[in-house]
GROMACS .gro file of C-alpha atoms in nm:
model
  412
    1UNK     CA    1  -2.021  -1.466  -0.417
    2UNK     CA    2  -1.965  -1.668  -0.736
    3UNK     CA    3  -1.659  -1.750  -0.913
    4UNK     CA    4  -1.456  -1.418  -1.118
    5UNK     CA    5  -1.597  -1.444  -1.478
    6UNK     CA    6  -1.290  -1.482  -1.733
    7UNK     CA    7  -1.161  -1.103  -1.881
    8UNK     CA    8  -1.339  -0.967  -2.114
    9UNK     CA    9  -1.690  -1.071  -1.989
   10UNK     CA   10  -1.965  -0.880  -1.852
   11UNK     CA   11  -1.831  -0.464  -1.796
   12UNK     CA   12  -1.484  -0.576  -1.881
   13UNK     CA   13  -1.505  -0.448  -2.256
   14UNK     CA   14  -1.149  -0.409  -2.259
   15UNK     CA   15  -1.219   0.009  -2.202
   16UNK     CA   16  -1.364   0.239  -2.022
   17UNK     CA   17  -1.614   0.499  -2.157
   18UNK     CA   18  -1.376   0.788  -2.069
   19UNK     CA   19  -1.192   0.987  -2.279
   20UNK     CA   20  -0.834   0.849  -2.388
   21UNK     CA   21  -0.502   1.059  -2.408
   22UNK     CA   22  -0.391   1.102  -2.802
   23UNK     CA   23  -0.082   0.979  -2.880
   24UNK     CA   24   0.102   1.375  -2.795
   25UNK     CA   25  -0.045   1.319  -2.465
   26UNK     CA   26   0.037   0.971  -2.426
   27UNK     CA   27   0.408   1.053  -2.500
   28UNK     CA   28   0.380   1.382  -2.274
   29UNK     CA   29   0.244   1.152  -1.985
   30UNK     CA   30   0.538   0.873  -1.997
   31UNK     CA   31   0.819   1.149  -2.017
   32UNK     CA   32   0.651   1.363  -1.747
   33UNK     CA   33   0.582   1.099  -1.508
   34UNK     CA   34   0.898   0.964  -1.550
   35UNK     CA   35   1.122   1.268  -1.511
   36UNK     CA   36   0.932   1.292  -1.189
   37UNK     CA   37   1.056   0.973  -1.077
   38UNK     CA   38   1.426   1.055  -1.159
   39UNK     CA   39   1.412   1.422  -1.044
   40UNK     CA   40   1.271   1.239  -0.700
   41UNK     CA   41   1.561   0.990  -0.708
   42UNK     CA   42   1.815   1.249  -0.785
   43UNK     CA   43   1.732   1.538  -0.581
   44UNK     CA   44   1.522   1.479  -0.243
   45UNK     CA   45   1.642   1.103  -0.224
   46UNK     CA   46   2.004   1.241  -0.203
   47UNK     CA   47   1.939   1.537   0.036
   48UNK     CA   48   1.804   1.244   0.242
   49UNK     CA   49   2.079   1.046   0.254
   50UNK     CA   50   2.303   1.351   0.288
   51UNK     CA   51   2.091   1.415   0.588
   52UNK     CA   52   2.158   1.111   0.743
   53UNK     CA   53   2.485   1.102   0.671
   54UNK     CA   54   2.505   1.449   0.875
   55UNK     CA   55   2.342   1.311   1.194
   56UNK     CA   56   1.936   1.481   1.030
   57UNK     CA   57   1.751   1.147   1.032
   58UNK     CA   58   1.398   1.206   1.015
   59UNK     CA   59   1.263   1.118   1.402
   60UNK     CA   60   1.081   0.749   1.374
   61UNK     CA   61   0.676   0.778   1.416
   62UNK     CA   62   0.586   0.765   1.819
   63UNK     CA   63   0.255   0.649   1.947
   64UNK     CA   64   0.132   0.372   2.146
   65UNK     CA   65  -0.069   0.123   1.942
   66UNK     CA   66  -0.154  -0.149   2.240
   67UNK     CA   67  -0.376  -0.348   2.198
   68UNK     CA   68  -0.421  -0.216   1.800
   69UNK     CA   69  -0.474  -0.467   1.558
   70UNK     CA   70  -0.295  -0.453   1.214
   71UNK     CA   71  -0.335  -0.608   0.884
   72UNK     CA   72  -0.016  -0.543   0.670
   73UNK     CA   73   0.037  -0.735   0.321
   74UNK     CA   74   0.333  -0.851   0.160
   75UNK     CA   75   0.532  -0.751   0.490
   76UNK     CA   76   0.783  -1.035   0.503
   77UNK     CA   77   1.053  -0.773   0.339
   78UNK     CA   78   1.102  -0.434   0.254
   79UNK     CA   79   0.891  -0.192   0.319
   80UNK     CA   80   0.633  -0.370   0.453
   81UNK     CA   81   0.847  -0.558   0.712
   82UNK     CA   82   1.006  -0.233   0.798
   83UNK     CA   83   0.631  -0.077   0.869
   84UNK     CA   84   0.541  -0.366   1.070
   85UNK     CA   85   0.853  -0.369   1.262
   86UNK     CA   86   0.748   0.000   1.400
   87UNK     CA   87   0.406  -0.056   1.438
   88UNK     CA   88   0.515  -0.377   1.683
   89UNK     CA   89   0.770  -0.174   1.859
   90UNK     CA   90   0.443   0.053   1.910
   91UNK     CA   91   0.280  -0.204   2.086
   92UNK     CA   92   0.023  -0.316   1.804
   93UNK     CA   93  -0.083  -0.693   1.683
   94UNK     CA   94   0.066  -0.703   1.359
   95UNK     CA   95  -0.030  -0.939   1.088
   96UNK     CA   96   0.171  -1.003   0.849
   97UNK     CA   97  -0.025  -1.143   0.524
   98UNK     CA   98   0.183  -1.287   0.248
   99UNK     CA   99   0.216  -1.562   0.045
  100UNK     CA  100   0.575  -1.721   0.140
  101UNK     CA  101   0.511  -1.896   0.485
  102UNK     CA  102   0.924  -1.901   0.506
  103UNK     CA  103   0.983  -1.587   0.440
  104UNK     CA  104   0.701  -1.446   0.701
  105UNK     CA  105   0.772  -1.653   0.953
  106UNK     CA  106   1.086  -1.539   0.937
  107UNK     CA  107   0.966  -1.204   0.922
  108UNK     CA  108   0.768  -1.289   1.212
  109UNK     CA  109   1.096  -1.429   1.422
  110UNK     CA  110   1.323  -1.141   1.349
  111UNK     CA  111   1.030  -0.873   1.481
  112UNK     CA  112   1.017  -1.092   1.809
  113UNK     CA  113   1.358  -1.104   1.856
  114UNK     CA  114   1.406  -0.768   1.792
  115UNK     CA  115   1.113  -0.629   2.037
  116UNK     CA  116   1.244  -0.883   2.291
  117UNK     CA  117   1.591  -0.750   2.314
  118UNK     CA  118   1.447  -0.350   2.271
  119UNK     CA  119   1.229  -0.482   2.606
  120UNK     CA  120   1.521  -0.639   2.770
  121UNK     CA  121   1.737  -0.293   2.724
  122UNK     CA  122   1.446  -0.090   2.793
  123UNK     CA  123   1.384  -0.258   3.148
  124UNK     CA  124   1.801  -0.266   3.231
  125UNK     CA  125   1.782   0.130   3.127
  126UNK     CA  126   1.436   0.172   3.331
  127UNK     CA  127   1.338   0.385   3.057
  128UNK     CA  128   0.992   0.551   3.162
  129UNK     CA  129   0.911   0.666   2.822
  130UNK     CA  130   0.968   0.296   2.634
  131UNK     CA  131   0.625   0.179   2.491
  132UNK     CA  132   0.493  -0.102   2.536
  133UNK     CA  133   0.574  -0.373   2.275
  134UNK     CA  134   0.349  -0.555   2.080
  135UNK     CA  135   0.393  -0.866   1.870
  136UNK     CA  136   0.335  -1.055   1.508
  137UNK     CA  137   0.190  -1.325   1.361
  138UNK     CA  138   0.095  -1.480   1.025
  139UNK     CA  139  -0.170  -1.549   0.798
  140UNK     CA  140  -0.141  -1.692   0.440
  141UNK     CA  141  -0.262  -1.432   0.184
  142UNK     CA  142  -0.207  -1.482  -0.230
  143UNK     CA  143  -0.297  -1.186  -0.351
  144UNK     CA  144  -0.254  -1.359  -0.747
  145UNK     CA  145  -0.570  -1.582  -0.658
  146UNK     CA  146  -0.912  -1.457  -0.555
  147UNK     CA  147  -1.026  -1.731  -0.358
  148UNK     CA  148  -0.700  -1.722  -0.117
  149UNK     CA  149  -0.854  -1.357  -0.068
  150UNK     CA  150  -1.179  -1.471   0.008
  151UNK     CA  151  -1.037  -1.751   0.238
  152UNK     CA  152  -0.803  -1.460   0.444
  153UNK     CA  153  -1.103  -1.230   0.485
  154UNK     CA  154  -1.318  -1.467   0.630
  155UNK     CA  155  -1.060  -1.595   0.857
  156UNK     CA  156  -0.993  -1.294   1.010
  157UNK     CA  157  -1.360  -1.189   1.036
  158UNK     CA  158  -1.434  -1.515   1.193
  159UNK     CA  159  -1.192  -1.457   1.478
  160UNK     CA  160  -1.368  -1.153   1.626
  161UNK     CA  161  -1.124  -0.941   1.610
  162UNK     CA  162  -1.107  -0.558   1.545
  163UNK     CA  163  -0.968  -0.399   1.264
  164UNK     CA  164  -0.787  -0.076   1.297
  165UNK     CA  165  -0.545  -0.102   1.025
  166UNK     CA  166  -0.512  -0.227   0.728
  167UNK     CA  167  -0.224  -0.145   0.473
  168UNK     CA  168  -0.203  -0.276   0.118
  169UNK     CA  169   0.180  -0.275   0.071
  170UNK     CA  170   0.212  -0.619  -0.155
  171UNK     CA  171   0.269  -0.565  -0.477
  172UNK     CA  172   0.469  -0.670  -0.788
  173UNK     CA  173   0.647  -0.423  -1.034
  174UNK     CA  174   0.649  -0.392  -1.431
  175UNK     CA  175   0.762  -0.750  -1.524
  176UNK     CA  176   0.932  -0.709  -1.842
  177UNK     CA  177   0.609  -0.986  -2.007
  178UNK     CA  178   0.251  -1.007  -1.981
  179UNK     CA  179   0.162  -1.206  -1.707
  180UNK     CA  180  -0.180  -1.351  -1.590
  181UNK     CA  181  -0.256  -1.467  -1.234
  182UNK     CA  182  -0.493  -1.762  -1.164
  183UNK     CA  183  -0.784  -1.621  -1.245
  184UNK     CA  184  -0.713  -1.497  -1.576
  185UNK     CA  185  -0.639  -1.148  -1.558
  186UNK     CA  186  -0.326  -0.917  -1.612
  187UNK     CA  187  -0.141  -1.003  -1.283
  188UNK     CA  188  -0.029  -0.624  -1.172
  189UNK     CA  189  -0.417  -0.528  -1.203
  190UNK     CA  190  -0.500  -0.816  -0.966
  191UNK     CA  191  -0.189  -0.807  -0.673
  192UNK     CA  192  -0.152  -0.429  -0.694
  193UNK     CA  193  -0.521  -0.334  -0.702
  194UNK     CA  194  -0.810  -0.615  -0.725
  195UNK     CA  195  -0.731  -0.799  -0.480
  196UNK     CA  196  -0.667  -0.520  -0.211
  197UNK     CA  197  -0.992  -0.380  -0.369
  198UNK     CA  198  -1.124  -0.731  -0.258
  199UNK     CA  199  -0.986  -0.757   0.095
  200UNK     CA  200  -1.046  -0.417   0.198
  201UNK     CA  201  -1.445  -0.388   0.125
  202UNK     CA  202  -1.478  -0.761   0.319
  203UNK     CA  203  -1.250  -0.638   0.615
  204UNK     CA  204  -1.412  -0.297   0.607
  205UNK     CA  205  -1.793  -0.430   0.536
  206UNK     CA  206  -1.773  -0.639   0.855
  207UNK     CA  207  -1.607  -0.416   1.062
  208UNK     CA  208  -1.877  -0.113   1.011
  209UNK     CA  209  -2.108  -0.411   1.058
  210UNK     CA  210  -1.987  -0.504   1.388
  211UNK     CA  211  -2.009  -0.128   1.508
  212UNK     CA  212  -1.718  -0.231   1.721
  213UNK     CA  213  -1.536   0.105   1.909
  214UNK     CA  214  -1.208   0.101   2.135
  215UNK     CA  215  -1.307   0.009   2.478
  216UNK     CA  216  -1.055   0.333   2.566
  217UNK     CA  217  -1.310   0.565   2.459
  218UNK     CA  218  -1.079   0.846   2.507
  219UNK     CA  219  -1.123   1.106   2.254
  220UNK     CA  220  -0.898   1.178   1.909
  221UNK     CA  221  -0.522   1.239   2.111
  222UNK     CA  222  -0.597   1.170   2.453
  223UNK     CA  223  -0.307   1.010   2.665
  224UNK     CA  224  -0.359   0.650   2.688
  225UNK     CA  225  -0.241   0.579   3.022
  226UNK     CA  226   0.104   0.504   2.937
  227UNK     CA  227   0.189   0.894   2.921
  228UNK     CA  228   0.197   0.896   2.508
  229UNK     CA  229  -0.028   1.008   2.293
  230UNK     CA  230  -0.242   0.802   2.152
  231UNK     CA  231  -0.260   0.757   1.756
  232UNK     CA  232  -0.559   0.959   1.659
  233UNK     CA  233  -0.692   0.749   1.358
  234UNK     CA  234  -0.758   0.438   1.576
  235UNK     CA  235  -0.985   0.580   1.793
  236UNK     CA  236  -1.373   0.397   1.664
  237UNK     CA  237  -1.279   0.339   1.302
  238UNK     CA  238  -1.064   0.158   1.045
  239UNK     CA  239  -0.777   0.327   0.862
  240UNK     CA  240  -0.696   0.179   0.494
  241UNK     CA  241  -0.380   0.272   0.360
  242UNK     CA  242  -0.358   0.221  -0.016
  243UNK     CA  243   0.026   0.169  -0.158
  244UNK     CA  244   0.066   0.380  -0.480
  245UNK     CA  245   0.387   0.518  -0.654
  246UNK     CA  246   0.424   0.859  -0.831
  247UNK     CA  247   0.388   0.669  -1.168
  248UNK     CA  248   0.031   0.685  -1.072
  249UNK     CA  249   0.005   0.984  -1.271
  250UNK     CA  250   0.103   0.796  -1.596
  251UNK     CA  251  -0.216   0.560  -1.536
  252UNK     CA  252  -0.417   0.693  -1.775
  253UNK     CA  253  -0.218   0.538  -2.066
  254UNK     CA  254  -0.417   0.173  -1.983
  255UNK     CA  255  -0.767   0.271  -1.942
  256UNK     CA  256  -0.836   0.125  -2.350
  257UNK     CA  257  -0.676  -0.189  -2.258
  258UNK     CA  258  -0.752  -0.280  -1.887
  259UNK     CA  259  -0.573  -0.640  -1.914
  260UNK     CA  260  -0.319  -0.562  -2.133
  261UNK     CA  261  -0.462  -0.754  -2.388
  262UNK     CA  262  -0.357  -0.584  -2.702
  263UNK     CA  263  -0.035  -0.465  -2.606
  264UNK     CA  264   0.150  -0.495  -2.330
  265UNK     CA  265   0.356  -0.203  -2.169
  266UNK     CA  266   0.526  -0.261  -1.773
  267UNK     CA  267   0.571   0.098  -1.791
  268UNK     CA  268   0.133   0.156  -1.828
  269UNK     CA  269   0.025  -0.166  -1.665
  270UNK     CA  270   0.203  -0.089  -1.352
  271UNK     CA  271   0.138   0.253  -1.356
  272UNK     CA  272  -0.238   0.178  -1.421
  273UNK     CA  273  -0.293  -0.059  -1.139
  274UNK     CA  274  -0.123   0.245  -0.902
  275UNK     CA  275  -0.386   0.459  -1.003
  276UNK     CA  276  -0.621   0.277  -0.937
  277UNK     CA  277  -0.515   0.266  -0.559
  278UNK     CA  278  -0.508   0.621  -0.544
  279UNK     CA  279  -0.887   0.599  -0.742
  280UNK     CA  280  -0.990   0.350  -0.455
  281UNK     CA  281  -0.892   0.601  -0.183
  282UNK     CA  282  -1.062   0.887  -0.312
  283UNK     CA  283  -1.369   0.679  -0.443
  284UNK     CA  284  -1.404   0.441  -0.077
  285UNK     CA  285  -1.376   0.782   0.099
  286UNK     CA  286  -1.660   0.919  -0.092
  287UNK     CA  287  -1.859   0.612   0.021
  288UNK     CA  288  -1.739   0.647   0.357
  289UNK     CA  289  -1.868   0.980   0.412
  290UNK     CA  290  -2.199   0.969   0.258
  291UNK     CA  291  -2.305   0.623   0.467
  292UNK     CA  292  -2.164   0.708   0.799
  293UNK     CA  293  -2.177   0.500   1.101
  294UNK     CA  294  -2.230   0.688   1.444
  295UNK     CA  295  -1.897   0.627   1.699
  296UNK     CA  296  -1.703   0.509   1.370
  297UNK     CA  297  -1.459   0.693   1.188
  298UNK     CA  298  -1.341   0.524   0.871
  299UNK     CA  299  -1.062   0.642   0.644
  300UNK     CA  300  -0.871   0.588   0.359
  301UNK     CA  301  -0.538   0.725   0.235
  302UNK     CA  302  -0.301   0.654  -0.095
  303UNK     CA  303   0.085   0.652   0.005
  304UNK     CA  304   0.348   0.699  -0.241
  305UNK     CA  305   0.639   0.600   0.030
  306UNK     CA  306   0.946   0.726  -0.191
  307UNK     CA  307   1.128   0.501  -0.457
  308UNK     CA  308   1.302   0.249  -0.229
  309UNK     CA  309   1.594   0.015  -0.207
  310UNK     CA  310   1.359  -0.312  -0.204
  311UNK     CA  311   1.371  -0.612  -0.387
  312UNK     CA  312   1.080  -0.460  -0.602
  313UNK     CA  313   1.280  -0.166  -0.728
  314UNK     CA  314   1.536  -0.350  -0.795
  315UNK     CA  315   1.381  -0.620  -1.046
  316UNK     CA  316   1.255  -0.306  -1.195
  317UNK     CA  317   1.566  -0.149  -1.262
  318UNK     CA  318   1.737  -0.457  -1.375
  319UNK     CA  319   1.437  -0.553  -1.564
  320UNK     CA  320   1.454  -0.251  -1.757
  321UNK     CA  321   1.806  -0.276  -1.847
  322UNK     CA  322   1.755  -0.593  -2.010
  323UNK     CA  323   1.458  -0.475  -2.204
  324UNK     CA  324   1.638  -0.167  -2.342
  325UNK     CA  325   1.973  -0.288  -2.347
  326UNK     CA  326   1.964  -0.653  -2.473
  327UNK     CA  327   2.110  -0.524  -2.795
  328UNK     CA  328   2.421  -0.409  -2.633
  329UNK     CA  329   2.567  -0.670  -2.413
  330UNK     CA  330   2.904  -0.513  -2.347
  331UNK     CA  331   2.700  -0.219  -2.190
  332UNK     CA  332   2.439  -0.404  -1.959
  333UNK     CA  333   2.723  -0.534  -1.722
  334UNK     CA  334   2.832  -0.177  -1.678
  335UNK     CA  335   2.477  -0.061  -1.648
  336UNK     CA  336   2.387  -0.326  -1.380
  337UNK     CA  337   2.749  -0.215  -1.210
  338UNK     CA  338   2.600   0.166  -1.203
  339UNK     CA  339   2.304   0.070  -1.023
  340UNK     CA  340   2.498  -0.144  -0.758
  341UNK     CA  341   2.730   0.182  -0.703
  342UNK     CA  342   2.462   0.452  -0.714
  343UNK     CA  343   2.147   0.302  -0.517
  344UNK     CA  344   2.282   0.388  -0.172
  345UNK     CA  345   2.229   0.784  -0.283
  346UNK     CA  346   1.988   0.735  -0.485
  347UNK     CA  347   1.711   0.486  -0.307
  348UNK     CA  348   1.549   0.527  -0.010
  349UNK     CA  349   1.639   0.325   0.301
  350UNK     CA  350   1.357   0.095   0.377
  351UNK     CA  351   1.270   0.261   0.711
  352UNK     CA  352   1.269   0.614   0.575
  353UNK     CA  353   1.016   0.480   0.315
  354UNK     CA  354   0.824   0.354   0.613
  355UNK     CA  355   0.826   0.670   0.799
  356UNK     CA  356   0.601   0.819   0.552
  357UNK     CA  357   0.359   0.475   0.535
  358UNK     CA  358   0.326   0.560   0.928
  359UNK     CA  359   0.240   0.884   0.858
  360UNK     CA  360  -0.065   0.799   0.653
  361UNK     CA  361  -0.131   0.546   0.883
  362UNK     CA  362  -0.132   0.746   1.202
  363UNK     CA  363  -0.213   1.118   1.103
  364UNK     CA  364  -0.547   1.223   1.205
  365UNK     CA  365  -0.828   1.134   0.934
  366UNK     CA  366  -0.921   1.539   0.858
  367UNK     CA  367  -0.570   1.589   0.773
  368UNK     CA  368  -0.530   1.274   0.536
  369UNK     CA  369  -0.907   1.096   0.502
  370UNK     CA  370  -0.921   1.046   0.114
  371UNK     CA  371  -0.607   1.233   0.074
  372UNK     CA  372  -0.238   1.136  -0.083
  373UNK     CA  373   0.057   1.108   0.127
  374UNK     CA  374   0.437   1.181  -0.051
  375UNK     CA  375   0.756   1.121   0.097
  376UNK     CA  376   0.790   1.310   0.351
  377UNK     CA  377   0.500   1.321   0.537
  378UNK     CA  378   0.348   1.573   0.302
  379UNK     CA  379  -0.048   1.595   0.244
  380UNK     CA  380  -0.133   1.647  -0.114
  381UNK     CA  381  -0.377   1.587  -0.423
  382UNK     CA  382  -0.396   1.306  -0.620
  383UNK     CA  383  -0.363   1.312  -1.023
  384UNK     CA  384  -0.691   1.478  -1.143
  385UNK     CA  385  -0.739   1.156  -1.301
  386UNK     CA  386  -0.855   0.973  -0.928
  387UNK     CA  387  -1.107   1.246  -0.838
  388UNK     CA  388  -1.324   1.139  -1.162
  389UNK     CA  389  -1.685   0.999  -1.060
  390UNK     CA  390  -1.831   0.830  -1.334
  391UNK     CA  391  -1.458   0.637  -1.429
  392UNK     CA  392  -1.416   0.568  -1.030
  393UNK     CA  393  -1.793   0.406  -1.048
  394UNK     CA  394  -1.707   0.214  -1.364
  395UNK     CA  395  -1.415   0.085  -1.197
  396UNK     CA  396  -1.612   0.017  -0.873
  397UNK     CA  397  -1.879  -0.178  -1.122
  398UNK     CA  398  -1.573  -0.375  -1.313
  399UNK     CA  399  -1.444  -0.483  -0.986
  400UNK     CA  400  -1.730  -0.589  -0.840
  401UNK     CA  401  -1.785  -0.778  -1.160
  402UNK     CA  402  -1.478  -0.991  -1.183
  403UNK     CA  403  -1.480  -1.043  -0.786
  404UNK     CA  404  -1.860  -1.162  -0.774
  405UNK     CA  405  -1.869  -0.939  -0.443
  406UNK     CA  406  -2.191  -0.780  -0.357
  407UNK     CA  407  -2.108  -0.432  -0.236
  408UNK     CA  408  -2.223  -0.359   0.136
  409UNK     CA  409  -2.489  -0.099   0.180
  410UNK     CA  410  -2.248   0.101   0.380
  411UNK     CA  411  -1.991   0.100   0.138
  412UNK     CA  412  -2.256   0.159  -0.132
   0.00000   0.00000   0.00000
């Protein structure tokens, strides 16, 4: 693989050769995407919490993962450390990738502290049904530079292991200005979507490579021996799990400016780079399916886990208050005092937006393989705008182009 050529070379000609929403559709887009976000926020985020608040928490995801090994990025908070957290209490190997070595190895401590005292009062109890626990480590991933990509995948490959999960949580959210990672380009396109582009067809390449099964070889919801049933999607095959949002819809708005090169909106760029996910789940699948591997049964799945109270919502919300309401300084204090008072109703716990990130990550692969998962634990269809085959191969080509990867013939 040689190094990413600079944007703007080679099949980055700013565009795509697909047709480009006028500006009535443009404007219908933003306002229709967005008032899906708030009518999200306002109505089925609420009910939640009402729920909860009535004793009608959702039940937590329940299989045993032993022995199950786990690749989840950007998990050292949030969502992502929330997932992992469950999937370790399920007995898998989780592996947290991120970029902050403090932060995950904190991440790291509190999910062994927390499985060790869940073991200790699951032994006093002499619980029959407990599962057995698994445990988490770390590995460095930057998902802003290619080469710390590169450097992950081979790591892990070179260790042998198998991968039966592998869920591309990191991400960054609509900074209010254009930013470019180290490699040149727009830095939502690479962290959201290049670079887990990037470390899924390595991870995934060598994996259908290697062949490797389960040495269970139980069939799709057997017991495993512990008396639970055994999570159907990890039986001889990799699950991806692609993070998008339900601004994926308003993605189209970027396709004549990839980079954001012209004009930057956060709004677009971040939408854009979500859409993508969901056009990398739909578009792997495809590739999946027509190159299959005999014992092997690969999937891939787009998540939109519910607007969450995270540390990535809330730079959003923040950010956006300064960039419509700089001109009005008396109000911003009282805006940024309505969103301390109201995001307990209106956002998502952490572990409810996890619950649904399980579900895609668990569900059996004919109920979700290619598929998008909404909050909560629904099955649906993507935006038309991901089931396109000529813009999902010109995307496939772009990538390819700026990574310097060399598809695999069974991802081909």
């Amino acid at each position: 693989m040689g190094p990413a050529p600079p944007a703007g070379d080679g099949v980055n000609a700013t565009s795509l050769t697909v047709p480009l929403p006028g500006a009535l559709q443009r404007l219908w887009l933003t306002m229709s995407t967005t008032l899906r976000a708030a009518i999200e926020m306002w109505t089925y985020n609420i009910g939640e919490r009402l729920g909860q608040a009535w004793g009608r928490a959702a039940p937590q995801p329940r299989a045993s993962l032993k022995g199950k090994v786990c690749i989840v990025t950007g998990a050292e908070s949030g969502i992502g450390f929330a997932t992992s957290h469950q999937l370790a209490r399920m007995g898998a190997h989780v592996i947290i990738a991120s970029r902050n070595t403090t932060r995950s190895m904190a991440a790291v401590e509190a999910i062994s502290k927390s499985l060790q005292s869940s073991d200790v009062a699951a032994s006093a109890a002499g619980d029959p049904a407990a599962l057995p626990l698994g445990h988490a480590e770390f590995m460095e991933l930057d998902l802003s530079s290619l080469k710390s990509v590169r450097s992950f995948a081979k790591k892990f490959n070179a260790r042998g292991l198998p991968l039966h999960l592998l869920i591309c949580n990191a991400g960054i959210m609509a900074p209010p200005a254009r930013q470019a990672s180290s490699d040149g380009l727009e830095l939502q396109f690479q962290v959201n979507f290049l670079s887990h582009w990037l470390l899924t067809n390595m991870l995934l390449a060598e994996q259908r490579k290697a062949k490797r099964h389960t040495k269970t070889g139980q069939a799709e919801g057997s017991d495993d021996g512990d008396g639970h049933v055994a999570a159907t999607l990890l039986q001889g095959g990799s699950r991806v799990v692609m993070l998008s949002s339900v601004l994926h819809r308003g993605g189209q708005l970027q396709y004549g400016d990839m980079q954001s090169e012209r004009a930057y909106s956060p709004f677009a760029s971040y939408a854009f780079s979500k859409l993508l996910n969901n056009v990398t789940a739909v578009e792997l699948q495809r590739r999946i399916n027509r190159n299959p591997i005999p014992g092997r049964s690969d999937s891939v799945v787009a998540v939109h886990p519910g607007i969450a109270d995270t540390e990535l919502s809330g730079g959003f919300f923040k950010s956006q208050g300064i960039l419509w309401l700089w001109f009005l300084s008396l109000l911003l204090p009282l805006y940024n005092g309505l969103l301390a008072a109201t995001k307990d109703v209106t956002l998502r716990t952490t572990n409810s937006a996890a619950n649904t990130v399980l579900f895609a990550s668990l569900a059996p692969s004919e109920l979700v393989a290619g598929a998008y998962v909404v909050p909560d634990a629904a099955v649906t269809r993507h935006h038309r705008a991901a089931y396109d085959e000529d813009t999902a191969k010109q995307m496939w080509d772009y990538a390819a182009e700026l990574t310097g990867l060399q598809i695999d013939p069974s991802l081909s």
